[in-house]
């Protein structure tokens, strides 16, 4: 069992990516103290063995700081790349013809190998092929089983193994590569809390990952393909959380399309009660600079006003020159935005319509009762975390203290808006529930003598998904007198 400590003063969560600039135990602890609520381990870089010590260091924070830690393992996904060039590079001229084929011979300014047969099977005339993060644009004019003929619309230099994006067709590719399957098995064995699946195109892509995870971690779908937008609601329903992965989304779509899609993804995830992370290039200039641009700060603030559960740092904290300052800046922006008197109104711009269940009705009521009675916190008892997710979906004005006998549940809640999870023993009776709620409110500092708190739970106890009790209590202040 952990010793409860005070929760963060903000409700939005900060997810920090670890890398060469931040993967020592000392730096991970410093990032946590600066405001990181959860840590992303990017399986695209480094080998599995190098991740063992990083994961152990994150878990070590639990003993040091008395708070459950949250680890997200991000799978690389299927990376599409062109082959090699004679001399290592070439230059494609705008207006010229360029061929992609199955021939492994080094390429030149007229052709190169494309080692992905799935693209040859799915491509159609008129489709675009984007090279090197969208810097070069090819338009398909003709194709066959082993050859794709294109016209270069935007040319430029191109070197070996540069990335390829195919935004206009759904590729018949498995979402998990052999590397991903190995990395997933490793991550589950290491006990990570979330598995992020890259380049999801359709809800079926989530099925294999879900089966391989076997309930041992939560599944997060990264929305970075235009095809995913067409079936967004189905994808969100099939996963436990989503990420607005704006990097690849911004390569395959016009940049001006990304902001409205970000809002749509956040709104859909919130409506369906799934945590949503906004990611990529949030404080990009802080890779090299100790302070962000004003536009970057506004971008982060917009995600917070939209009600995103978490905001993520990528290279800023993984490989940049100012990892601690980047996390501290995210923390400061979150605190500042949430202090804005208009924050509550903006967060509730997305209308949440509760499902016709007792749990949803009580969660909606808890938000209103907290406002009407000036309650200090909502305290919920949960085994699976579903009660906490339902309450957080309502975006109440007060923090949510989550008490759970499941360490796994406590850890997974690190990406959920407004929650502070404590791993503690289960309760046996209604009186035990009320007493423990009061004591934990005092121990965490989430409430003090004279404060009202709202308590939610399910009776009979230890029955997942049975939330049916809402109780308003007042803290006397002497509840800890007979407890060490």
mmCIF file of C-alpha atoms in Angstrom, residues 11-297:
data_model
loop_
_atom_site.group_PDB
_atom_site.id
_atom_site.type_symbol
_atom_site.label_atom_id
_atom_site.label_comp_id
_atom_site.label_asym_id
_atom_site.label_seq_id
_atom_site.Cartn_x
_atom_site.Cartn_y
_atom_site.Cartn_z
ATOM 1 C CA UNK A 11 -6.606 18.555 -13.593
ATOM 2 C CA UNK A 12 -5.046 18.096 -17.045
ATOM 3 C CA UNK A 13 -2.341 15.411 -17.022
ATOM 4 C CA UNK A 14 1.201 15.830 -18.402
ATOM 5 C CA UNK A 15 2.668 12.892 -20.341
ATOM 6 C CA UNK A 16 6.446 13.107 -20.850
ATOM 7 C CA UNK A 17 8.385 11.021 -23.373
ATOM 8 C CA UNK A 18 11.655 9.587 -22.076
ATOM 9 C CA UNK A 19 14.800 9.346 -24.178
ATOM 10 C CA UNK A 20 18.536 10.051 -24.212
ATOM 11 C CA UNK A 21 18.050 13.380 -22.431
ATOM 12 C CA UNK A 22 15.844 11.996 -19.687
ATOM 13 C CA UNK A 23 16.197 8.261 -19.072
ATOM 14 C CA UNK A 24 18.294 8.193 -15.882
ATOM 15 C CA UNK A 25 16.600 7.559 -12.522
ATOM 16 C CA UNK A 26 17.654 11.001 -11.309
ATOM 17 C CA UNK A 27 16.216 12.791 -14.341
ATOM 18 C CA UNK A 28 12.985 10.772 -14.266
ATOM 19 C CA UNK A 29 12.488 11.780 -10.618
ATOM 20 C CA UNK A 30 13.212 15.401 -11.503
ATOM 21 C CA UNK A 31 10.653 15.318 -14.336
ATOM 22 C CA UNK A 32 8.083 13.863 -11.953
ATOM 23 C CA UNK A 33 8.709 16.651 -9.469
ATOM 24 C CA UNK A 34 8.497 19.218 -12.290
ATOM 25 C CA UNK A 35 5.002 17.995 -13.161
ATOM 26 C CA UNK A 36 5.088 14.791 -15.226
ATOM 27 C CA UNK A 37 2.110 12.598 -14.315
ATOM 28 C CA UNK A 38 2.885 9.779 -16.746
ATOM 29 C CA UNK A 39 5.813 8.623 -18.862
ATOM 30 C CA UNK A 40 5.939 7.472 -22.484
ATOM 31 C CA UNK A 41 8.477 4.830 -23.457
ATOM 32 C CA UNK A 42 8.946 4.988 -27.237
ATOM 33 C CA UNK A 43 9.567 1.479 -28.599
ATOM 34 C CA UNK A 44 10.728 2.945 -31.938
ATOM 35 C CA UNK A 45 14.149 3.804 -30.494
ATOM 36 C CA UNK A 46 16.651 1.594 -28.692
ATOM 37 C CA UNK A 47 16.397 -2.084 -27.866
ATOM 38 C CA UNK A 48 14.159 -3.760 -25.331
ATOM 39 C CA UNK A 49 16.923 -4.350 -22.797
ATOM 40 C CA UNK A 50 17.601 -0.625 -22.575
ATOM 41 C CA UNK A 51 13.968 -0.097 -21.514
ATOM 42 C CA UNK A 52 14.151 -2.423 -18.490
ATOM 43 C CA UNK A 53 16.079 0.038 -16.317
ATOM 44 C CA UNK A 54 13.899 2.952 -17.470
ATOM 45 C CA UNK A 55 10.696 1.138 -16.502
ATOM 46 C CA UNK A 56 12.214 0.122 -13.153
ATOM 47 C CA UNK A 57 13.193 3.740 -12.484
ATOM 48 C CA UNK A 58 9.640 4.925 -13.147
ATOM 49 C CA UNK A 59 8.244 2.291 -10.797
ATOM 50 C CA UNK A 60 10.815 3.335 -8.206
ATOM 51 C CA UNK A 61 9.055 6.683 -7.946
ATOM 52 C CA UNK A 62 6.123 4.976 -6.215
ATOM 53 C CA UNK A 63 8.132 4.211 -3.117
ATOM 54 C CA UNK A 64 9.910 7.577 -3.144
ATOM 55 C CA UNK A 65 6.851 9.776 -3.686
ATOM 56 C CA UNK A 66 3.969 7.580 -2.494
ATOM 57 C CA UNK A 67 1.962 7.872 -5.691
ATOM 58 C CA UNK A 68 1.097 5.301 -8.390
ATOM 59 C CA UNK A 69 3.138 5.790 -11.563
ATOM 60 C CA UNK A 70 1.843 5.507 -15.123
ATOM 61 C CA UNK A 71 3.820 4.032 -18.025
ATOM 62 C CA UNK A 72 2.737 4.107 -21.673
ATOM 63 C CA UNK A 73 4.662 1.912 -24.126
ATOM 64 C CA UNK A 74 4.284 3.321 -27.643
ATOM 65 C CA UNK A 75 4.652 0.721 -30.406
ATOM 66 C CA UNK A 76 6.389 1.774 -33.611
ATOM 67 C CA UNK A 77 3.788 0.403 -36.022
ATOM 68 C CA UNK A 78 4.319 -0.307 -39.718
ATOM 69 C CA UNK A 79 6.899 2.144 -41.052
ATOM 70 C CA UNK A 80 6.794 2.599 -44.823
ATOM 71 C CA UNK A 81 10.118 3.483 -46.427
ATOM 72 C CA UNK A 82 11.645 3.635 -49.896
ATOM 73 C CA UNK A 83 14.827 1.692 -50.670
ATOM 74 C CA UNK A 84 18.402 2.855 -51.187
ATOM 75 C CA UNK A 85 19.940 5.104 -53.853
ATOM 76 C CA UNK A 86 23.176 4.827 -55.746
ATOM 77 C CA UNK A 87 25.440 7.192 -53.830
ATOM 78 C CA UNK A 88 22.986 7.388 -50.933
ATOM 79 C CA UNK A 89 20.837 10.186 -52.322
ATOM 80 C CA UNK A 90 19.280 11.793 -55.394
ATOM 81 C CA UNK A 91 17.210 14.815 -56.391
ATOM 82 C CA UNK A 92 13.702 14.523 -57.853
ATOM 83 C CA UNK A 93 12.763 17.258 -60.307
ATOM 84 C CA UNK A 94 9.221 18.649 -60.201
ATOM 85 C CA UNK A 95 7.262 17.535 -63.279
ATOM 86 C CA UNK A 96 9.450 14.505 -63.941
ATOM 87 C CA UNK A 97 8.348 10.856 -63.979
ATOM 88 C CA UNK A 98 9.456 8.695 -61.049
ATOM 89 C CA UNK A 99 8.962 4.931 -60.725
ATOM 90 C CA UNK A 100 8.616 2.853 -57.564
ATOM 91 C CA UNK A 101 9.171 -0.863 -58.158
ATOM 92 C CA UNK A 102 10.117 -4.192 -56.536
ATOM 93 C CA UNK A 103 13.702 -4.165 -57.835
ATOM 94 C CA UNK A 104 16.298 -4.035 -55.021
ATOM 95 C CA UNK A 105 18.903 -2.415 -57.290
ATOM 96 C CA UNK A 106 19.946 1.000 -55.859
ATOM 97 C CA UNK A 107 17.804 3.775 -57.294
ATOM 98 C CA UNK A 108 18.441 7.069 -59.053
ATOM 99 C CA UNK A 109 16.483 10.150 -60.137
ATOM 100 C CA UNK A 110 14.110 7.971 -62.222
ATOM 101 C CA UNK A 111 13.275 5.037 -59.912
ATOM 102 C CA UNK A 112 13.735 3.374 -56.507
ATOM 103 C CA UNK A 113 12.683 0.178 -54.752
ATOM 104 C CA UNK A 114 9.483 0.182 -52.692
ATOM 105 C CA UNK A 115 9.660 -2.911 -50.420
ATOM 106 C CA UNK A 116 5.981 -2.953 -49.444
ATOM 107 C CA UNK A 117 3.826 -5.173 -51.668
ATOM 108 C CA UNK A 118 0.676 -4.009 -49.860
ATOM 109 C CA UNK A 119 1.003 -0.588 -51.483
ATOM 110 C CA UNK A 120 1.113 -2.119 -54.971
ATOM 111 C CA UNK A 121 -2.090 -4.043 -54.162
ATOM 112 C CA UNK A 122 -4.043 -1.011 -52.891
ATOM 113 C CA UNK A 123 -2.781 1.991 -54.842
ATOM 114 C CA UNK A 124 -4.984 3.748 -57.388
ATOM 115 C CA UNK A 125 -4.329 6.349 -60.128
ATOM 116 C CA UNK A 126 -4.570 9.862 -58.705
ATOM 117 C CA UNK A 127 -3.444 8.854 -55.217
ATOM 118 C CA UNK A 128 -0.641 10.819 -53.588
ATOM 119 C CA UNK A 129 2.595 9.394 -52.228
ATOM 120 C CA UNK A 130 4.343 11.634 -49.695
ATOM 121 C CA UNK A 131 8.075 11.261 -49.086
ATOM 122 C CA UNK A 132 10.295 12.445 -46.229
ATOM 123 C CA UNK A 133 7.517 13.717 -43.919
ATOM 124 C CA UNK A 134 5.601 15.210 -46.840
ATOM 125 C CA UNK A 135 8.463 17.333 -48.201
ATOM 126 C CA UNK A 136 8.144 15.602 -51.615
ATOM 127 C CA UNK A 137 4.806 14.823 -53.284
ATOM 128 C CA UNK A 138 4.244 12.234 -56.025
ATOM 129 C CA UNK A 139 0.961 11.663 -57.902
ATOM 130 C CA UNK A 140 0.219 8.139 -59.195
ATOM 131 C CA UNK A 141 -0.391 8.063 -62.956
ATOM 132 C CA UNK A 142 -0.280 4.291 -63.604
ATOM 133 C CA UNK A 143 0.399 1.105 -61.684
ATOM 134 C CA UNK A 144 0.839 -2.636 -61.957
ATOM 135 C CA UNK A 145 1.607 -5.540 -59.601
ATOM 136 C CA UNK A 146 5.321 -4.607 -59.417
ATOM 137 C CA UNK A 147 5.457 -1.022 -60.631
ATOM 138 C CA UNK A 148 3.956 2.358 -59.682
ATOM 139 C CA UNK A 149 4.460 5.225 -62.095
ATOM 140 C CA UNK A 150 4.154 8.728 -60.650
ATOM 141 C CA UNK A 151 4.596 12.350 -61.597
ATOM 142 C CA UNK A 152 6.667 14.460 -59.206
ATOM 143 C CA UNK A 153 4.448 17.357 -58.063
ATOM 144 C CA UNK A 154 6.874 18.712 -55.474
ATOM 145 C CA UNK A 155 10.494 17.659 -55.899
ATOM 146 C CA UNK A 156 13.635 17.938 -53.828
ATOM 147 C CA UNK A 157 16.488 15.901 -52.378
ATOM 148 C CA UNK A 158 15.737 12.321 -51.331
ATOM 149 C CA UNK A 159 18.078 9.942 -49.507
ATOM 150 C CA UNK A 160 18.141 6.291 -48.489
ATOM 151 C CA UNK A 161 15.232 4.730 -46.604
ATOM 152 C CA UNK A 162 13.198 7.922 -46.242
ATOM 153 C CA UNK A 163 9.665 7.523 -44.940
ATOM 154 C CA UNK A 164 6.638 7.195 -47.212
ATOM 155 C CA UNK A 165 3.030 8.145 -46.444
ATOM 156 C CA UNK A 166 0.016 6.985 -48.454
ATOM 157 C CA UNK A 167 -2.852 9.227 -47.295
ATOM 158 C CA UNK A 168 -5.476 8.530 -49.963
ATOM 159 C CA UNK A 169 -6.016 4.763 -49.636
ATOM 160 C CA UNK A 170 -6.564 2.260 -46.837
ATOM 161 C CA UNK A 171 -3.639 -0.136 -46.976
ATOM 162 C CA UNK A 172 -4.264 -3.872 -46.385
ATOM 163 C CA UNK A 173 -1.574 -3.974 -43.709
ATOM 164 C CA UNK A 174 -1.674 -5.447 -40.234
ATOM 165 C CA UNK A 175 -1.423 -2.759 -37.571
ATOM 166 C CA UNK A 176 1.163 -4.880 -35.736
ATOM 167 C CA UNK A 177 4.513 -5.797 -37.266
ATOM 168 C CA UNK A 178 6.703 -8.623 -35.951
ATOM 169 C CA UNK A 179 8.701 -5.993 -34.068
ATOM 170 C CA UNK A 180 5.488 -4.647 -32.548
ATOM 171 C CA UNK A 181 4.392 -8.086 -31.394
ATOM 172 C CA UNK A 182 7.745 -8.638 -29.727
ATOM 173 C CA UNK A 183 7.707 -5.166 -28.156
ATOM 174 C CA UNK A 184 4.119 -5.639 -26.970
ATOM 175 C CA UNK A 185 4.969 -8.950 -25.291
ATOM 176 C CA UNK A 186 7.976 -7.301 -23.642
ATOM 177 C CA UNK A 187 5.935 -4.312 -22.451
ATOM 178 C CA UNK A 188 3.231 -6.540 -20.963
ATOM 179 C CA UNK A 189 5.872 -8.680 -19.270
ATOM 180 C CA UNK A 190 7.379 -5.505 -17.788
ATOM 181 C CA UNK A 191 3.971 -4.522 -16.420
ATOM 182 C CA UNK A 192 3.390 -1.250 -18.299
ATOM 183 C CA UNK A 193 -0.030 0.331 -17.861
ATOM 184 C CA UNK A 194 -0.891 1.456 -21.398
ATOM 185 C CA UNK A 195 0.007 0.136 -24.864
ATOM 186 C CA UNK A 196 -0.238 2.695 -27.689
ATOM 187 C CA UNK A 197 -0.969 1.297 -31.150
ATOM 188 C CA UNK A 198 0.374 3.375 -34.051
ATOM 189 C CA UNK A 199 -1.173 4.036 -37.478
ATOM 190 C CA UNK A 200 -4.629 2.679 -36.656
ATOM 191 C CA UNK A 201 -6.755 2.760 -39.827
ATOM 192 C CA UNK A 202 -9.893 0.856 -38.797
ATOM 193 C CA UNK A 203 -11.413 -0.665 -35.633
ATOM 194 C CA UNK A 204 -10.337 -4.148 -36.704
ATOM 195 C CA UNK A 205 -6.711 -3.046 -36.277
ATOM 196 C CA UNK A 206 -7.219 -3.022 -32.511
ATOM 197 C CA UNK A 207 -8.421 -6.621 -32.228
ATOM 198 C CA UNK A 208 -5.037 -8.390 -32.391
ATOM 199 C CA UNK A 209 -3.413 -5.975 -29.942
ATOM 200 C CA UNK A 210 -6.315 -6.365 -27.533
ATOM 201 C CA UNK A 211 -5.981 -10.157 -27.684
ATOM 202 C CA UNK A 212 -2.208 -10.106 -27.150
ATOM 203 C CA UNK A 213 -2.497 -7.684 -24.219
ATOM 204 C CA UNK A 214 -4.937 -10.075 -22.542
ATOM 205 C CA UNK A 215 -6.323 -7.476 -20.139
ATOM 206 C CA UNK A 216 -2.907 -6.806 -18.596
ATOM 207 C CA UNK A 217 -2.744 -3.205 -19.851
ATOM 208 C CA UNK A 218 -5.060 -0.575 -21.320
ATOM 209 C CA UNK A 219 -5.068 -0.037 -25.107
ATOM 210 C CA UNK A 220 -4.626 3.441 -26.605
ATOM 211 C CA UNK A 221 -5.280 4.103 -30.321
ATOM 212 C CA UNK A 222 -3.132 6.739 -32.017
ATOM 213 C CA UNK A 223 -5.192 8.677 -34.559
ATOM 214 C CA UNK A 224 -2.675 9.674 -37.238
ATOM 215 C CA UNK A 225 -4.166 8.320 -40.487
ATOM 216 C CA UNK A 226 -6.932 10.071 -42.474
ATOM 217 C CA UNK A 227 -8.630 6.668 -42.885
ATOM 218 C CA UNK A 228 -9.096 6.526 -39.102
ATOM 219 C CA UNK A 229 -11.189 9.692 -39.176
ATOM 220 C CA UNK A 230 -13.781 8.000 -41.406
ATOM 221 C CA UNK A 231 -14.428 5.394 -38.672
ATOM 222 C CA UNK A 232 -13.453 7.454 -35.656
ATOM 223 C CA UNK A 233 -16.383 6.619 -33.404
ATOM 224 C CA UNK A 234 -16.000 2.862 -33.971
ATOM 225 C CA UNK A 235 -12.262 3.070 -33.217
ATOM 226 C CA UNK A 236 -12.812 5.064 -30.018
ATOM 227 C CA UNK A 237 -15.415 2.557 -28.833
ATOM 228 C CA UNK A 238 -12.945 -0.313 -29.392
ATOM 229 C CA UNK A 239 -10.101 1.123 -27.301
ATOM 230 C CA UNK A 240 -9.503 2.406 -23.767
ATOM 231 C CA UNK A 241 -8.059 5.772 -24.803
ATOM 232 C CA UNK A 242 -6.973 7.752 -27.858
ATOM 233 C CA UNK A 243 -4.141 10.037 -28.896
ATOM 234 C CA UNK A 244 -4.354 12.915 -31.359
ATOM 235 C CA UNK A 245 -1.014 12.204 -33.058
ATOM 236 C CA UNK A 246 -0.708 15.455 -34.933
ATOM 237 C CA UNK A 247 2.698 14.751 -36.503
ATOM 238 C CA UNK A 248 1.713 12.117 -39.063
ATOM 239 C CA UNK A 249 -1.825 13.481 -39.256
ATOM 240 C CA UNK A 250 -0.318 16.793 -40.341
ATOM 241 C CA UNK A 251 1.832 15.076 -42.973
ATOM 242 C CA UNK A 252 -1.035 13.264 -44.643
ATOM 243 C CA UNK A 253 -3.536 16.111 -44.402
ATOM 244 C CA UNK A 254 -3.245 19.848 -45.072
ATOM 245 C CA UNK A 255 -2.010 21.580 -41.904
ATOM 246 C CA UNK A 256 -5.175 23.678 -41.715
ATOM 247 C CA UNK A 257 -7.238 20.469 -41.442
ATOM 248 C CA UNK A 258 -5.575 19.353 -38.225
ATOM 249 C CA UNK A 259 -7.062 21.850 -35.678
ATOM 250 C CA UNK A 260 -10.724 21.034 -36.449
ATOM 251 C CA UNK A 261 -9.896 17.315 -36.494
ATOM 252 C CA UNK A 262 -8.180 17.672 -33.133
ATOM 253 C CA UNK A 263 -11.348 19.178 -31.688
ATOM 254 C CA UNK A 264 -13.469 16.454 -33.277
ATOM 255 C CA UNK A 265 -11.292 13.653 -31.884
ATOM 256 C CA UNK A 266 -11.237 15.218 -28.397
ATOM 257 C CA UNK A 267 -15.008 15.709 -28.465
ATOM 258 C CA UNK A 268 -15.651 12.129 -29.618
ATOM 259 C CA UNK A 269 -13.368 10.639 -26.983
ATOM 260 C CA UNK A 270 -14.905 12.744 -24.225
ATOM 261 C CA UNK A 271 -18.440 11.890 -25.306
ATOM 262 C CA UNK A 272 -17.624 8.171 -25.269
ATOM 263 C CA UNK A 273 -15.801 8.413 -21.935
ATOM 264 C CA UNK A 274 -12.278 7.596 -23.143
ATOM 265 C CA UNK A 275 -9.173 9.508 -21.995
ATOM 266 C CA UNK A 276 -7.732 11.591 -24.854
ATOM 267 C CA UNK A 277 -4.123 12.745 -25.226
ATOM 268 C CA UNK A 278 -3.115 15.644 -27.491
ATOM 269 C CA UNK A 279 0.435 15.138 -28.762
ATOM 270 C CA UNK A 280 3.249 16.236 -31.079
ATOM 271 C CA UNK A 281 5.086 19.547 -31.497
ATOM 272 C CA UNK A 282 3.331 21.151 -28.533
ATOM 273 C CA UNK A 283 6.459 22.966 -27.309
ATOM 274 C CA UNK A 284 8.679 22.102 -30.283
ATOM 275 C CA UNK A 285 10.959 25.139 -29.962
ATOM 276 C CA UNK A 286 11.931 23.991 -26.448
ATOM 277 C CA UNK A 287 13.986 21.201 -28.003
ATOM 278 C CA UNK A 288 16.609 23.909 -28.400
ATOM 279 C CA UNK A 289 15.289 26.925 -26.494
ATOM 280 C CA UNK A 290 14.651 27.297 -22.734
ATOM 281 C CA UNK A 291 11.336 29.009 -23.435
ATOM 282 C CA UNK A 292 8.499 28.308 -25.907
ATOM 283 C CA UNK A 293 6.951 30.601 -28.482
ATOM 284 C CA UNK A 294 3.716 32.365 -27.560
ATOM 285 C CA UNK A 295 1.974 30.417 -30.333
ATOM 286 C CA UNK A 296 3.056 27.116 -28.761
ATOM 287 C CA UNK A 297 1.721 28.193 -25.362
#
